[in-house]
mmCIF file with all atom_site columns, C-alpha atoms in Angstrom:
data_model
loop_
_atom_site.group_PDB
_atom_site.id
_atom_site.type_symbol
_atom_site.label_atom_id
_atom_site.label_alt_id
_atom_site.label_comp_id
_atom_site.label_asym_id
_atom_site.label_entity_id
_atom_site.label_seq_id
_atom_site.pdbx_PDB_ins_code
_atom_site.Cartn_x
_atom_site.Cartn_y
_atom_site.Cartn_z
_atom_site.occupancy
_atom_site.B_iso_or_equiv
_atom_site.pdbx_formal_charge
_atom_site.auth_seq_id
_atom_site.auth_comp_id
_atom_site.auth_asym_id
_atom_site.auth_atom_id
_atom_site.pdbx_PDB_model_num
ATOM 1   C CA . GLY A 1 1   ? 23.762  16.609  5.408   1.00 79.00 ? 21  GLY A CA 1
ATOM 2   C CA . ASN A 1 2   ? 20.981  15.331  3.775   1.00 85.00 ? 22  ASN A CA 1
ATOM 3   C CA . SER A 1 3   ? 17.422  17.389  4.096   1.00 90.00 ? 23  SER A CA 1
ATOM 4   C CA . VAL A 1 4   ? 13.789  18.404  2.059   1.00 94.00 ? 24  VAL A CA 1
ATOM 5   C CA . THR A 1 5   ? 12.403  21.644  2.414   1.00 95.00 ? 25  THR A CA 1
ATOM 6   C CA . GLN A 1 6   ? 9.173   22.180  1.433   1.00 94.00 ? 26  GLN A CA 1
ATOM 7   C CA . MET A 1 7   ? 6.540   24.669  1.558   1.00 90.00 ? 27  MET A CA 1
ATOM 8   C CA . GLU A 1 8   ? 4.533   24.592  4.811   1.00 87.00 ? 28  GLU A CA 1
ATOM 9   C CA . GLY A 1 9   ? 0.232   24.128  4.642   1.00 87.00 ? 29  GLY A CA 1
ATOM 10  C CA . PRO A 1 10  ? -2.540  24.193  4.362   1.00 94.00 ? 30  PRO A CA 1
ATOM 11  C CA . VAL A 1 11  ? -2.525  24.664  0.999   1.00 96.00 ? 31  VAL A CA 1
ATOM 12  C CA . THR A 1 12  ? -6.537  25.512  0.328   1.00 97.00 ? 32  THR A CA 1
ATOM 13  C CA . LEU A 1 13  ? -7.479  25.496  -3.616  1.00 97.00 ? 33  LEU A CA 1
ATOM 14  C CA . SER A 1 14  ? -11.122 25.531  -5.663  1.00 97.00 ? 34  SER A CA 1
ATOM 15  C CA . GLU A 1 15  ? -11.162 22.227  -8.469  1.00 97.00 ? 35  GLU A CA 1
ATOM 16  C CA . GLU A 1 16  ? -9.826  22.910  -10.942 1.00 97.00 ? 36  GLU A CA 1
ATOM 17  C CA . ALA A 1 17  ? -7.231  25.580  -9.747  1.00 97.00 ? 37  ALA A CA 1
ATOM 18  C CA . PHE A 1 18  ? -3.342  24.996  -10.954 1.00 98.00 ? 38  PHE A CA 1
ATOM 19  C CA . LEU A 1 19  ? -1.364  23.221  -8.064  1.00 97.00 ? 39  LEU A CA 1
ATOM 20  C CA . THR A 1 20  ? 2.455   24.268  -6.978  1.00 97.00 ? 40  THR A CA 1
ATOM 21  C CA . ILE A 1 21  ? 3.757   22.300  -3.707  1.00 97.00 ? 41  ILE A CA 1
ATOM 22  C CA . ASN A 1 22  ? 7.442   23.567  -3.822  1.00 97.00 ? 42  ASN A CA 1
ATOM 23  C CA . CYS A 1 23  ? 10.245  21.510  -2.557  1.00 97.00 ? 43  CYS A CA 1
ATOM 24  C CA . THR A 1 24  ? 14.059  22.351  -3.026  1.00 97.00 ? 44  THR A CA 1
ATOM 25  C CA . TYR A 1 25  ? 16.708  20.243  -1.026  1.00 96.00 ? 45  TYR A CA 1
ATOM 26  C CA . THR A 1 26  ? 20.031  19.429  -0.414  1.00 94.00 ? 46  THR A CA 1
ATOM 27  C CA . ALA A 1 27  ? 22.442  16.367  -1.197  1.00 88.00 ? 47  ALA A CA 1
ATOM 28  C CA . THR A 1 28  ? 25.875  15.215  -0.709  1.00 81.00 ? 48  THR A CA 1
ATOM 29  C CA . GLY A 1 29  ? 25.485  12.285  -3.538  1.00 78.00 ? 49  GLY A CA 1
ATOM 30  C CA . TYR A 1 30  ? 23.697  11.786  -6.575  1.00 81.00 ? 50  TYR A CA 1
ATOM 31  C CA . PRO A 1 31  ? 19.735  11.583  -4.991  1.00 89.00 ? 51  PRO A CA 1
ATOM 32  C CA . SER A 1 32  ? 16.494  9.922   -6.508  1.00 91.00 ? 52  SER A CA 1
ATOM 33  C CA . LEU A 1 33  ? 13.785  12.375  -5.501  1.00 94.00 ? 53  LEU A CA 1
ATOM 34  C CA . PHE A 1 34  ? 10.263  11.241  -4.566  1.00 96.00 ? 54  PHE A CA 1
ATOM 35  C CA . TRP A 1 35  ? 6.640   12.969  -4.387  1.00 98.00 ? 55  TRP A CA 1
ATOM 36  C CA . TYR A 1 36  ? 4.411   10.939  -2.069  1.00 97.00 ? 56  TYR A CA 1
ATOM 37  C CA . VAL A 1 37  ? 0.719   10.755  -1.023  1.00 97.00 ? 57  VAL A CA 1
ATOM 38  C CA . GLN A 1 38  ? -0.863  9.933   2.037   1.00 96.00 ? 58  GLN A CA 1
ATOM 39  C CA . TYR A 1 39  ? -4.836  10.379  1.665   1.00 95.00 ? 59  TYR A CA 1
ATOM 40  C CA . PRO A 1 40  ? -6.641  10.427  5.498   1.00 90.00 ? 60  PRO A CA 1
ATOM 41  C CA . GLY A 1 41  ? -6.415  7.033   7.271   1.00 86.00 ? 61  GLY A CA 1
ATOM 42  C CA . GLU A 1 42  ? -3.877  5.356   4.953   1.00 89.00 ? 62  GLU A CA 1
ATOM 43  C CA . GLY A 1 43  ? -0.184  5.049   4.901   1.00 92.00 ? 63  GLY A CA 1
ATOM 44  C CA . LEU A 1 44  ? 2.054   7.052   2.242   1.00 94.00 ? 64  LEU A CA 1
ATOM 45  C CA . GLN A 1 45  ? 1.956   5.709   -1.462  1.00 95.00 ? 65  GLN A CA 1
ATOM 46  C CA . LEU A 1 46  ? 4.308   7.051   -4.470  1.00 95.00 ? 66  LEU A CA 1
ATOM 47  C CA . LEU A 1 47  ? 3.140   9.507   -6.576  1.00 97.00 ? 67  LEU A CA 1
ATOM 48  C CA . LEU A 1 48  ? 5.518   9.872   -9.099  1.00 97.00 ? 68  LEU A CA 1
ATOM 49  C CA . LYS A 1 49  ? 9.841   9.735   -9.019  1.00 95.00 ? 69  LYS A CA 1
ATOM 50  C CA . ALA A 1 50  ? 12.666  11.280  -11.096 1.00 95.00 ? 70  ALA A CA 1
ATOM 51  C CA . THR A 1 51  ? 16.371  9.803   -10.850 1.00 91.00 ? 71  THR A CA 1
ATOM 52  C CA . LYS A 1 52  ? 18.464  12.239  -12.474 1.00 91.00 ? 72  LYS A CA 1
ATOM 53  C CA . ALA A 1 53  ? 18.778  15.532  -13.095 1.00 93.00 ? 73  ALA A CA 1
ATOM 54  C CA . ASP A 1 54  ? 16.025  17.029  -16.072 1.00 95.00 ? 74  ASP A CA 1
ATOM 55  C CA . ASP A 1 55  ? 13.762  13.973  -15.846 1.00 96.00 ? 75  ASP A CA 1
ATOM 56  C CA . LYS A 1 56  ? 10.002  14.878  -15.956 1.00 97.00 ? 76  LYS A CA 1
ATOM 57  C CA . GLY A 1 57  ? 8.361   12.395  -13.485 1.00 97.00 ? 77  GLY A CA 1
ATOM 58  C CA . SER A 1 58  ? 4.315   12.068  -13.677 1.00 97.00 ? 78  SER A CA 1
ATOM 59  C CA . ASN A 1 59  ? 1.054   9.923   -13.043 1.00 97.00 ? 79  ASN A CA 1
ATOM 60  C CA . LYS A 1 60  ? -2.229  11.274  -12.419 1.00 96.00 ? 80  LYS A CA 1
ATOM 61  C CA . GLY A 1 61  ? -1.615  15.053  -14.570 1.00 97.00 ? 81  GLY A CA 1
ATOM 62  C CA . PHE A 1 62  ? 0.822   15.404  -11.669 1.00 98.00 ? 82  PHE A CA 1
ATOM 63  C CA . GLU A 1 63  ? 4.404   16.405  -12.876 1.00 98.00 ? 83  GLU A CA 1
ATOM 64  C CA . ALA A 1 64  ? 7.710   17.602  -10.960 1.00 98.00 ? 84  ALA A CA 1
ATOM 65  C CA . THR A 1 65  ? 11.218  17.862  -12.593 1.00 98.00 ? 85  THR A CA 1
ATOM 66  C CA . TYR A 1 66  ? 14.770  17.114  -11.253 1.00 97.00 ? 86  TYR A CA 1
ATOM 67  C CA . ARG A 1 67  ? 16.568  20.844  -11.143 1.00 96.00 ? 87  ARG A CA 1
ATOM 68  C CA . LYS A 1 68  ? 19.727  20.265  -9.985  1.00 93.00 ? 88  LYS A CA 1
ATOM 69  C CA . GLU A 1 69  ? 20.966  23.463  -10.841 1.00 94.00 ? 89  GLU A CA 1
ATOM 70  C CA . THR A 1 70  ? 18.126  24.614  -8.148  1.00 95.00 ? 90  THR A CA 1
ATOM 71  C CA . THR A 1 71  ? 18.250  21.889  -6.013  1.00 96.00 ? 91  THR A CA 1
ATOM 72  C CA . SER A 1 72  ? 14.749  21.411  -6.344  1.00 97.00 ? 92  SER A CA 1
ATOM 73  C CA . PHE A 1 73  ? 11.772  19.184  -7.354  1.00 98.00 ? 93  PHE A CA 1
ATOM 74  C CA . HIS A 1 74  ? 8.091   21.361  -7.471  1.00 98.00 ? 94  HIS A CA 1
ATOM 75  C CA . LEU A 1 75  ? 4.896   19.307  -7.402  1.00 98.00 ? 95  LEU A CA 1
ATOM 76  C CA . GLU A 1 76  ? 2.294   20.379  -10.391 1.00 98.00 ? 96  GLU A CA 1
ATOM 77  C CA . LYS A 1 77  ? -0.824  19.903  -11.414 1.00 98.00 ? 97  LYS A CA 1
ATOM 78  C CA . GLY A 1 78  ? -2.668  21.807  -13.995 1.00 97.00 ? 98  GLY A CA 1
ATOM 79  C CA . SER A 1 79  ? -6.453  21.168  -12.532 1.00 96.00 ? 99  SER A CA 1
ATOM 80  C CA . VAL A 1 80  ? -7.195  19.784  -8.632  1.00 97.00 ? 100 VAL A CA 1
ATOM 81  C CA . GLN A 1 81  ? -9.876  17.743  -7.852  1.00 97.00 ? 101 GLN A CA 1
ATOM 82  C CA . VAL A 1 82  ? -11.712 17.159  -4.517  1.00 97.00 ? 102 VAL A CA 1
ATOM 83  C CA . SER A 1 83  ? -10.416 14.101  -4.663  1.00 96.00 ? 103 SER A CA 1
ATOM 84  C CA . ASP A 1 84  ? -6.480  15.228  -4.248  1.00 97.00 ? 104 ASP A CA 1
ATOM 85  C CA . SER A 1 85  ? -7.242  16.763  -1.398  1.00 97.00 ? 105 SER A CA 1
ATOM 86  C CA . ALA A 1 86  ? -4.334  15.056  0.860   1.00 97.00 ? 106 ALA A CA 1
ATOM 87  C CA . VAL A 1 87  ? -1.325  15.414  2.288   1.00 96.00 ? 107 VAL A CA 1
ATOM 88  C CA . TYR A 1 88  ? 2.081   15.333  -0.221  1.00 97.00 ? 108 TYR A CA 1
ATOM 89  C CA . PHE A 1 89  ? 5.695   14.455  1.002   1.00 96.00 ? 109 PHE A CA 1
ATOM 90  C CA . CYS A 1 90  ? 8.984   15.594  -1.263  1.00 96.00 ? 110 CYS A CA 1
ATOM 91  C CA . ALA A 1 91  ? 12.082  13.065  -0.352  1.00 94.00 ? 111 ALA A CA 1
ATOM 92  C CA . LEU A 1 92  ? 15.247  11.496  -1.627  1.00 91.00 ? 112 LEU A CA 1
ATOM 93  C CA . ARG A 1 93  ? 17.385  8.999   -1.504  1.00 88.00 ? 113 ARG A CA 1
ATOM 94  C CA . ASP A 1 94  ? 20.914  9.952   -1.569  1.00 79.00 ? 114 ASP A CA 1
ATOM 95  C CA . THR A 1 95  ? 23.637  7.676   -3.556  1.00 65.00 ? 115 THR A CA 1
ATOM 96  C CA . PRO A 1 96  ? 26.266  6.452   -2.129  1.00 57.00 ? 116 PRO A CA 1
ATOM 97  C CA . THR A 1 97  ? 26.436  8.572   0.981   1.00 54.00 ? 117 THR A CA 1
ATOM 98  C CA . GLY A 1 98  ? 22.676  8.035   2.096   1.00 52.00 ? 118 GLY A CA 1
ATOM 99  C CA . GLY A 1 99  ? 22.538  4.342   2.547   1.00 62.00 ? 119 GLY A CA 1
ATOM 100 C CA . PHE A 1 100 ? 19.322  2.563   3.045   1.00 66.00 ? 120 PHE A CA 1
ATOM 101 C CA . LYS A 1 101 ? 17.587  6.226   4.199   1.00 78.00 ? 121 LYS A CA 1
ATOM 102 C CA . THR A 1 102 ? 15.118  8.232   2.551   1.00 87.00 ? 122 THR A CA 1
ATOM 103 C CA . ILE A 1 103 ? 14.532  11.611  3.900   1.00 89.00 ? 123 ILE A CA 1
ATOM 104 C CA . PHE A 1 104 ? 11.249  13.514  4.108   1.00 92.00 ? 124 PHE A CA 1
ATOM 105 C CA . GLY A 1 105 ? 9.886   16.761  4.136   1.00 93.00 ? 125 GLY A CA 1
ATOM 106 C CA . ALA A 1 106 ? 7.332   17.518  6.683   1.00 92.00 ? 126 ALA A CA 1
ATOM 107 C CA . GLY A 1 107 ? 4.800   17.764  4.653   1.00 94.00 ? 127 GLY A CA 1
ATOM 108 C CA . THR A 1 108 ? 2.299   19.994  2.665   1.00 95.00 ? 128 THR A CA 1
ATOM 109 C CA . ARG A 1 109 ? -1.554  19.545  3.484   1.00 96.00 ? 129 ARG A CA 1
ATOM 110 C CA . LEU A 1 110 ? -3.935  20.086  0.410   1.00 97.00 ? 130 LEU A CA 1
ATOM 111 C CA . PHE A 1 111 ? -7.962  21.199  0.373   1.00 97.00 ? 131 PHE A CA 1
ATOM 112 C CA . VAL A 1 112 ? -9.517  21.048  -2.400  1.00 97.00 ? 132 VAL A CA 1
ATOM 113 C CA . LYS A 1 113 ? -12.769 22.830  -2.514  1.00 97.00 ? 133 LYS A CA 1
ATOM 114 C CA . ALA A 1 114 ? -15.617 21.486  -4.634  1.00 95.00 ? 134 ALA A CA 1
ATOM 115 C CA . ASP B 2 1   ? 2.399   -5.116  -6.373  1.00 69.00 ? 481 ASP B CA 1
ATOM 116 C CA . VAL B 2 2   ? 3.804   -4.460  -3.232  1.00 67.00 ? 482 VAL B CA 1
ATOM 117 C CA . LYS B 2 3   ? 1.794   -5.543  0.110   1.00 91.00 ? 483 LYS B CA 1
ATOM 118 C CA . VAL B 2 4   ? 2.934   -4.051  3.561   1.00 95.00 ? 484 VAL B CA 1
ATOM 119 C CA . THR B 2 5   ? 0.528   -5.090  6.180   1.00 96.00 ? 485 THR B CA 1
ATOM 120 C CA . GLN B 2 6   ? 0.322   -3.364  9.788   1.00 96.00 ? 486 GLN B CA 1
ATOM 121 C CA . SER B 2 7   ? -1.386  -5.810  12.251  1.00 91.00 ? 487 SER B CA 1
ATOM 122 C CA . SER B 2 8   ? -3.868  -3.131  13.732  1.00 92.00 ? 488 SER B CA 1
ATOM 123 C CA . ARG B 2 9   ? -4.372  0.087   12.736  1.00 93.00 ? 489 ARG B CA 1
ATOM 124 C CA . TYR B 2 10  ? -5.797  1.254   16.316  1.00 95.00 ? 490 TYR B CA 1
ATOM 125 C CA . LEU B 2 11  ? -4.450  0.769   19.613  1.00 96.00 ? 491 LEU B CA 1
ATOM 126 C CA . VAL B 2 12  ? -5.067  1.285   22.175  1.00 97.00 ? 492 VAL B CA 1
ATOM 127 C CA . LYS B 2 13  ? -2.599  0.633   25.974  1.00 97.00 ? 493 LYS B CA 1
ATOM 128 C CA . ARG B 2 14  ? -1.684  1.948   28.768  1.00 97.00 ? 494 ARG B CA 1
ATOM 129 C CA . THR B 2 15  ? 1.270   3.512   30.538  1.00 97.00 ? 495 THR B CA 1
ATOM 130 C CA . GLY B 2 16  ? 4.346   1.334   31.250  1.00 97.00 ? 496 GLY B CA 1
ATOM 131 C CA . GLU B 2 17  ? 2.785   -1.757  28.743  1.00 97.00 ? 497 GLU B CA 1
ATOM 132 C CA . LYS B 2 18  ? 4.828   -3.337  27.159  1.00 97.00 ? 498 LYS B CA 1
ATOM 133 C CA . VAL B 2 19  ? 3.316   -2.955  22.883  1.00 97.00 ? 499 VAL B CA 1
ATOM 134 C CA . PHE B 2 20  ? 4.551   -4.576  20.261  1.00 97.00 ? 500 PHE B CA 1
ATOM 135 C CA . LEU B 2 21  ? 3.686   -3.182  16.698  1.00 97.00 ? 501 LEU B CA 1
ATOM 136 C CA . GLU B 2 22  ? 3.616   -5.973  13.697  1.00 97.00 ? 502 GLU B CA 1
ATOM 137 C CA . CYS B 2 23  ? 4.933   -5.551  10.072  1.00 97.00 ? 503 CYS B CA 1
ATOM 138 C CA . VAL B 2 24  ? 4.791   -8.084  6.968   1.00 97.00 ? 504 VAL B CA 1
ATOM 139 C CA . GLN B 2 25  ? 6.013   -7.496  3.546   1.00 96.00 ? 505 GLN B CA 1
ATOM 140 C CA . ASP B 2 26  ? 5.407   -9.980  0.474   1.00 94.00 ? 506 ASP B CA 1
ATOM 141 C CA . MET B 2 27  ? 8.261   -9.166  -1.747  1.00 89.00 ? 507 MET B CA 1
ATOM 142 C CA . ASP B 2 28  ? 11.191  -10.038 0.008   1.00 90.00 ? 508 ASP B CA 1
ATOM 143 C CA . HIS B 2 29  ? 12.252  -7.394  0.214   1.00 90.00 ? 509 HIS B CA 1
ATOM 144 C CA . GLU B 2 30  ? 15.720  -6.152  2.232   1.00 89.00 ? 510 GLU B CA 1
ATOM 145 C CA . ASN B 2 31  ? 15.219  -3.208  3.685   1.00 90.00 ? 511 ASN B CA 1
ATOM 146 C CA . MET B 2 32  ? 12.276  -2.706  6.529   1.00 93.00 ? 512 MET B CA 1
ATOM 147 C CA . PHE B 2 33  ? 11.848  0.559   8.952   1.00 94.00 ? 513 PHE B CA 1
ATOM 148 C CA . TRP B 2 34  ? 9.702   2.333   11.218  1.00 97.00 ? 514 TRP B CA 1
ATOM 149 C CA . TYR B 2 35  ? 8.883   5.627   11.399  1.00 97.00 ? 515 TYR B CA 1
ATOM 150 C CA . ARG B 2 36  ? 6.740   7.859   13.640  1.00 96.00 ? 516 ARG B CA 1
ATOM 151 C CA . GLN B 2 37  ? 4.601   10.921  11.959  1.00 94.00 ? 517 GLN B CA 1
ATOM 152 C CA . ASP B 2 38  ? 3.664   13.745  14.260  1.00 91.00 ? 518 ASP B CA 1
ATOM 153 C CA . PRO B 2 39  ? 1.405   16.500  13.098  1.00 85.00 ? 519 PRO B CA 1
ATOM 154 C CA . GLY B 2 40  ? 4.309   19.368  11.856  1.00 80.00 ? 520 GLY B CA 1
ATOM 155 C CA . LEU B 2 41  ? 6.950   16.909  12.146  1.00 84.00 ? 521 LEU B CA 1
ATOM 156 C CA . GLY B 2 42  ? 6.604   14.641  9.540   1.00 86.00 ? 522 GLY B CA 1
ATOM 157 C CA . LEU B 2 43  ? 8.371   11.498  9.159   1.00 91.00 ? 523 LEU B CA 1
ATOM 158 C CA . ARG B 2 44  ? 11.241  10.818  11.791  1.00 92.00 ? 524 ARG B CA 1
ATOM 159 C CA . LEU B 2 45  ? 12.815  7.000   11.935  1.00 93.00 ? 525 LEU B CA 1
ATOM 160 C CA . ILE B 2 46  ? 12.832  5.051   14.591  1.00 96.00 ? 526 ILE B CA 1
ATOM 161 C CA . TYR B 2 47  ? 14.980  2.001   13.556  1.00 95.00 ? 527 TYR B CA 1
ATOM 162 C CA . PHE B 2 48  ? 15.853  0.422   10.167  1.00 92.00 ? 528 PHE B CA 1
ATOM 163 C CA . SER B 2 49  ? 16.866  -3.309  9.284   1.00 92.00 ? 529 SER B CA 1
ATOM 164 C CA . TYR B 2 50  ? 18.609  -3.850  6.259   1.00 88.00 ? 530 TYR B CA 1
ATOM 165 C CA . ASP B 2 51  ? 19.046  -7.565  6.733   1.00 87.00 ? 531 ASP B CA 1
ATOM 166 C CA . VAL B 2 52  ? 17.595  -10.626 9.276   1.00 90.00 ? 532 VAL B CA 1
ATOM 167 C CA . LYS B 2 53  ? 18.748  -9.677  12.351  1.00 87.00 ? 533 LYS B CA 1
ATOM 168 C CA . MET B 2 54  ? 20.258  -6.897  11.789  1.00 89.00 ? 534 MET B CA 1
ATOM 169 C CA . LYS B 2 55  ? 19.288  -3.124  12.808  1.00 92.00 ? 535 LYS B CA 1
ATOM 170 C CA . GLU B 2 56  ? 19.845  -0.049  12.876  1.00 91.00 ? 536 GLU B CA 1
ATOM 171 C CA . LYS B 2 57  ? 18.802  3.357   14.698  1.00 93.00 ? 537 LYS B CA 1
ATOM 172 C CA . GLY B 2 58  ? 17.036  5.795   13.335  1.00 92.00 ? 538 GLY B CA 1
ATOM 173 C CA . ASP B 2 59  ? 16.391  9.225   14.272  1.00 90.00 ? 539 ASP B CA 1
ATOM 174 C CA . ILE B 2 60  ? 14.687  8.763   17.454  1.00 95.00 ? 540 ILE B CA 1
ATOM 175 C CA . PRO B 2 61  ? 15.309  5.229   18.398  1.00 96.00 ? 541 PRO B CA 1
ATOM 176 C CA . GLU B 2 62  ? 15.509  6.073   22.488  1.00 96.00 ? 542 GLU B CA 1
ATOM 177 C CA . GLY B 2 63  ? 11.867  4.075   24.457  1.00 96.00 ? 543 GLY B CA 1
ATOM 178 C CA . TYR B 2 64  ? 11.974  1.814   20.882  1.00 97.00 ? 544 TYR B CA 1
ATOM 179 C CA . SER B 2 65  ? 13.384  -1.444  20.093  1.00 97.00 ? 545 SER B CA 1
ATOM 180 C CA . VAL B 2 66  ? 13.187  -3.662  17.119  1.00 97.00 ? 546 VAL B CA 1
ATOM 181 C CA . SER B 2 67  ? 13.208  -7.323  16.090  1.00 96.00 ? 547 SER B CA 1
ATOM 182 C CA . ARG B 2 68  ? 13.429  -9.002  12.557  1.00 96.00 ? 548 ARG B CA 1
ATOM 183 C CA . GLU B 2 69  ? 14.176  -13.047 12.679  1.00 94.00 ? 549 GLU B CA 1
ATOM 184 C CA . LYS B 2 70  ? 12.402  -13.393 9.757   1.00 95.00 ? 550 LYS B CA 1
ATOM 185 C CA . LYS B 2 71  ? 12.743  -11.475 6.205   1.00 94.00 ? 551 LYS B CA 1
ATOM 186 C CA . GLU B 2 72  ? 9.333   -10.252 5.970   1.00 95.00 ? 552 GLU B CA 1
ATOM 187 C CA . ARG B 2 73  ? 8.363   -9.349  9.279   1.00 96.00 ? 553 ARG B CA 1
ATOM 188 C CA . PHE B 2 74  ? 9.727   -6.431  11.180  1.00 97.00 ? 554 PHE B CA 1
ATOM 189 C CA . SER B 2 75  ? 8.441   -5.878  14.909  1.00 97.00 ? 555 SER B CA 1
ATOM 190 C CA . LEU B 2 76  ? 8.516   -2.144  16.634  1.00 98.00 ? 556 LEU B CA 1
ATOM 191 C CA . ILE B 2 77  ? 8.749   -2.915  20.510  1.00 98.00 ? 557 ILE B CA 1
ATOM 192 C CA . LEU B 2 78  ? 7.939   0.066   23.132  1.00 97.00 ? 558 LEU B CA 1
ATOM 193 C CA . GLU B 2 79  ? 9.592   -1.486  26.391  1.00 94.00 ? 559 GLU B CA 1
ATOM 194 C CA . SER B 2 80  ? 7.771   0.735   28.289  1.00 97.00 ? 560 SER B CA 1
ATOM 195 C CA . ALA B 2 81  ? 4.865   2.545   26.783  1.00 97.00 ? 561 ALA B CA 1
ATOM 196 C CA . SER B 2 82  ? 4.634   5.946   27.734  1.00 97.00 ? 562 SER B CA 1
ATOM 197 C CA . THR B 2 83  ? 2.032   8.802   26.968  1.00 97.00 ? 563 THR B CA 1
ATOM 198 C CA . ASN B 2 84  ? 4.870   11.149  24.492  1.00 96.00 ? 564 ASN B CA 1
ATOM 199 C CA . GLN B 2 85  ? 4.152   7.852   22.244  1.00 97.00 ? 565 GLN B CA 1
ATOM 200 C CA . THR B 2 86  ? 1.327   8.226   21.198  1.00 97.00 ? 566 THR B CA 1
ATOM 201 C CA . SER B 2 87  ? 1.137   8.820   17.513  1.00 97.00 ? 567 SER B CA 1
ATOM 202 C CA . MET B 2 88  ? 0.768   7.360   13.927  1.00 96.00 ? 568 MET B CA 1
ATOM 203 C CA . TYR B 2 89  ? 3.215   4.448   13.297  1.00 97.00 ? 569 TYR B CA 1
ATOM 204 C CA . LEU B 2 90  ? 4.181   3.577   9.539   1.00 97.00 ? 570 LEU B CA 1
ATOM 205 C CA . CYS B 2 91  ? 6.219   0.612   8.618   1.00 97.00 ? 571 CYS B CA 1
ATOM 206 C CA . ALA B 2 92  ? 7.938   0.556   5.287   1.00 94.00 ? 572 ALA B CA 1
ATOM 207 C CA . SER B 2 93  ? 10.494  -2.125  2.865   1.00 93.00 ? 573 SER B CA 1
ATOM 208 C CA . THR B 2 94  ? 11.912  -0.960  -0.340  1.00 89.00 ? 574 THR B CA 1
ATOM 209 C CA . ASP B 2 95  ? 14.354  -3.425  -2.018  1.00 83.00 ? 575 ASP B CA 1
ATOM 210 C CA . TRP B 2 96  ? 18.259  -2.770  -1.701  1.00 72.00 ? 576 TRP B CA 1
ATOM 211 C CA . LYS B 2 97  ? 18.390  -2.470  -5.539  1.00 66.00 ? 577 LYS B CA 1
ATOM 212 C CA . GLY B 2 98  ? 18.950  0.516   -7.186  1.00 62.00 ? 578 GLY B CA 1
ATOM 213 C CA . TRP B 2 99  ? 18.580  4.042   -5.542  1.00 67.00 ? 579 TRP B CA 1
ATOM 214 C CA . ASN B 2 100 ? 16.012  4.703   -7.395  1.00 75.00 ? 580 ASN B CA 1
ATOM 215 C CA . GLN B 2 101 ? 13.378  2.527   -5.851  1.00 81.00 ? 581 GLN B CA 1
ATOM 216 C CA . PRO B 2 102 ? 10.777  3.465   -3.743  1.00 87.00 ? 582 PRO B CA 1
ATOM 217 C CA . GLN B 2 103 ? 9.343   2.644   -0.415  1.00 90.00 ? 583 GLN B CA 1
ATOM 218 C CA . HIS B 2 104 ? 6.342   1.172   0.115   1.00 92.00 ? 584 HIS B CA 1
ATOM 219 C CA . PHE B 2 105 ? 3.889   1.814   2.844   1.00 95.00 ? 585 PHE B CA 1
ATOM 220 C CA . GLY B 2 106 ? 1.951   -0.017  5.059   1.00 95.00 ? 586 GLY B CA 1
ATOM 221 C CA . ASP B 2 107 ? -1.699  2.182   5.930   1.00 94.00 ? 587 ASP B CA 1
ATOM 222 C CA . GLY B 2 108 ? -0.019  2.361   9.872   1.00 95.00 ? 588 GLY B CA 1
ATOM 223 C CA . THR B 2 109 ? -0.833  2.174   13.472  1.00 96.00 ? 589 THR B CA 1
ATOM 224 C CA . ARG B 2 110 ? -2.687  5.127   15.459  1.00 96.00 ? 590 ARG B CA 1
ATOM 225 C CA . LEU B 2 111 ? -1.483  4.665   18.772  1.00 97.00 ? 591 LEU B CA 1
ATOM 226 C CA . SER B 2 112 ? -2.687  5.917   21.881  1.00 97.00 ? 592 SER B CA 1
ATOM 227 C CA . ILE B 2 113 ? -0.854  5.657   25.099  1.00 97.00 ? 593 ILE B CA 1
ATOM 228 C CA . LEU B 2 114 ? -3.578  6.507   28.199  1.00 96.00 ? 594 LEU B CA 1
#
């Protein structure tokens, strides 16, 4: 079946450090891939997405590239800020076998220290 | 922008009570979802609905039911609340058109069962 595996947290970084959060997936169809972010006390919101192999999603300085050969969608940011402290979820929506569901990873909590 | 509104941010109920969690979206989305979020377990799908009066069980439907009488509203019902249902509950919606569409989340309801 479909699944998403992401690195366990928490990840603790100093401000301006480089961030990588690893995400790998298994899917039977042609999935779209997403990163969501959850700030304290809020629901999830879309951070970026990629819909086909080699696509790069980007937003707010974050980037992730859809790598079909390694079934990965790692999240990166060159210089993190304290305001980036949140929980990050990798997710996929498969087609055509996935139906209406989105499969989420377990989430990775990021702490950024000033 | 899509807005998904959950009726309560915090709710405290007693064991055995019947509990209703309400969710409304304003973008005419066909698909709506209920998740629960627990530390270390990520998001787990309880139920989803792809049309009015239609519902499908997710991964953990036991102890829950849902109602979708109108397209914009999706209610989660705890038939007889138990302490192991203490959790954060998240509602989401998405457009059925295109597998690359993300889910839009409400801010969540933190439910405590005493």
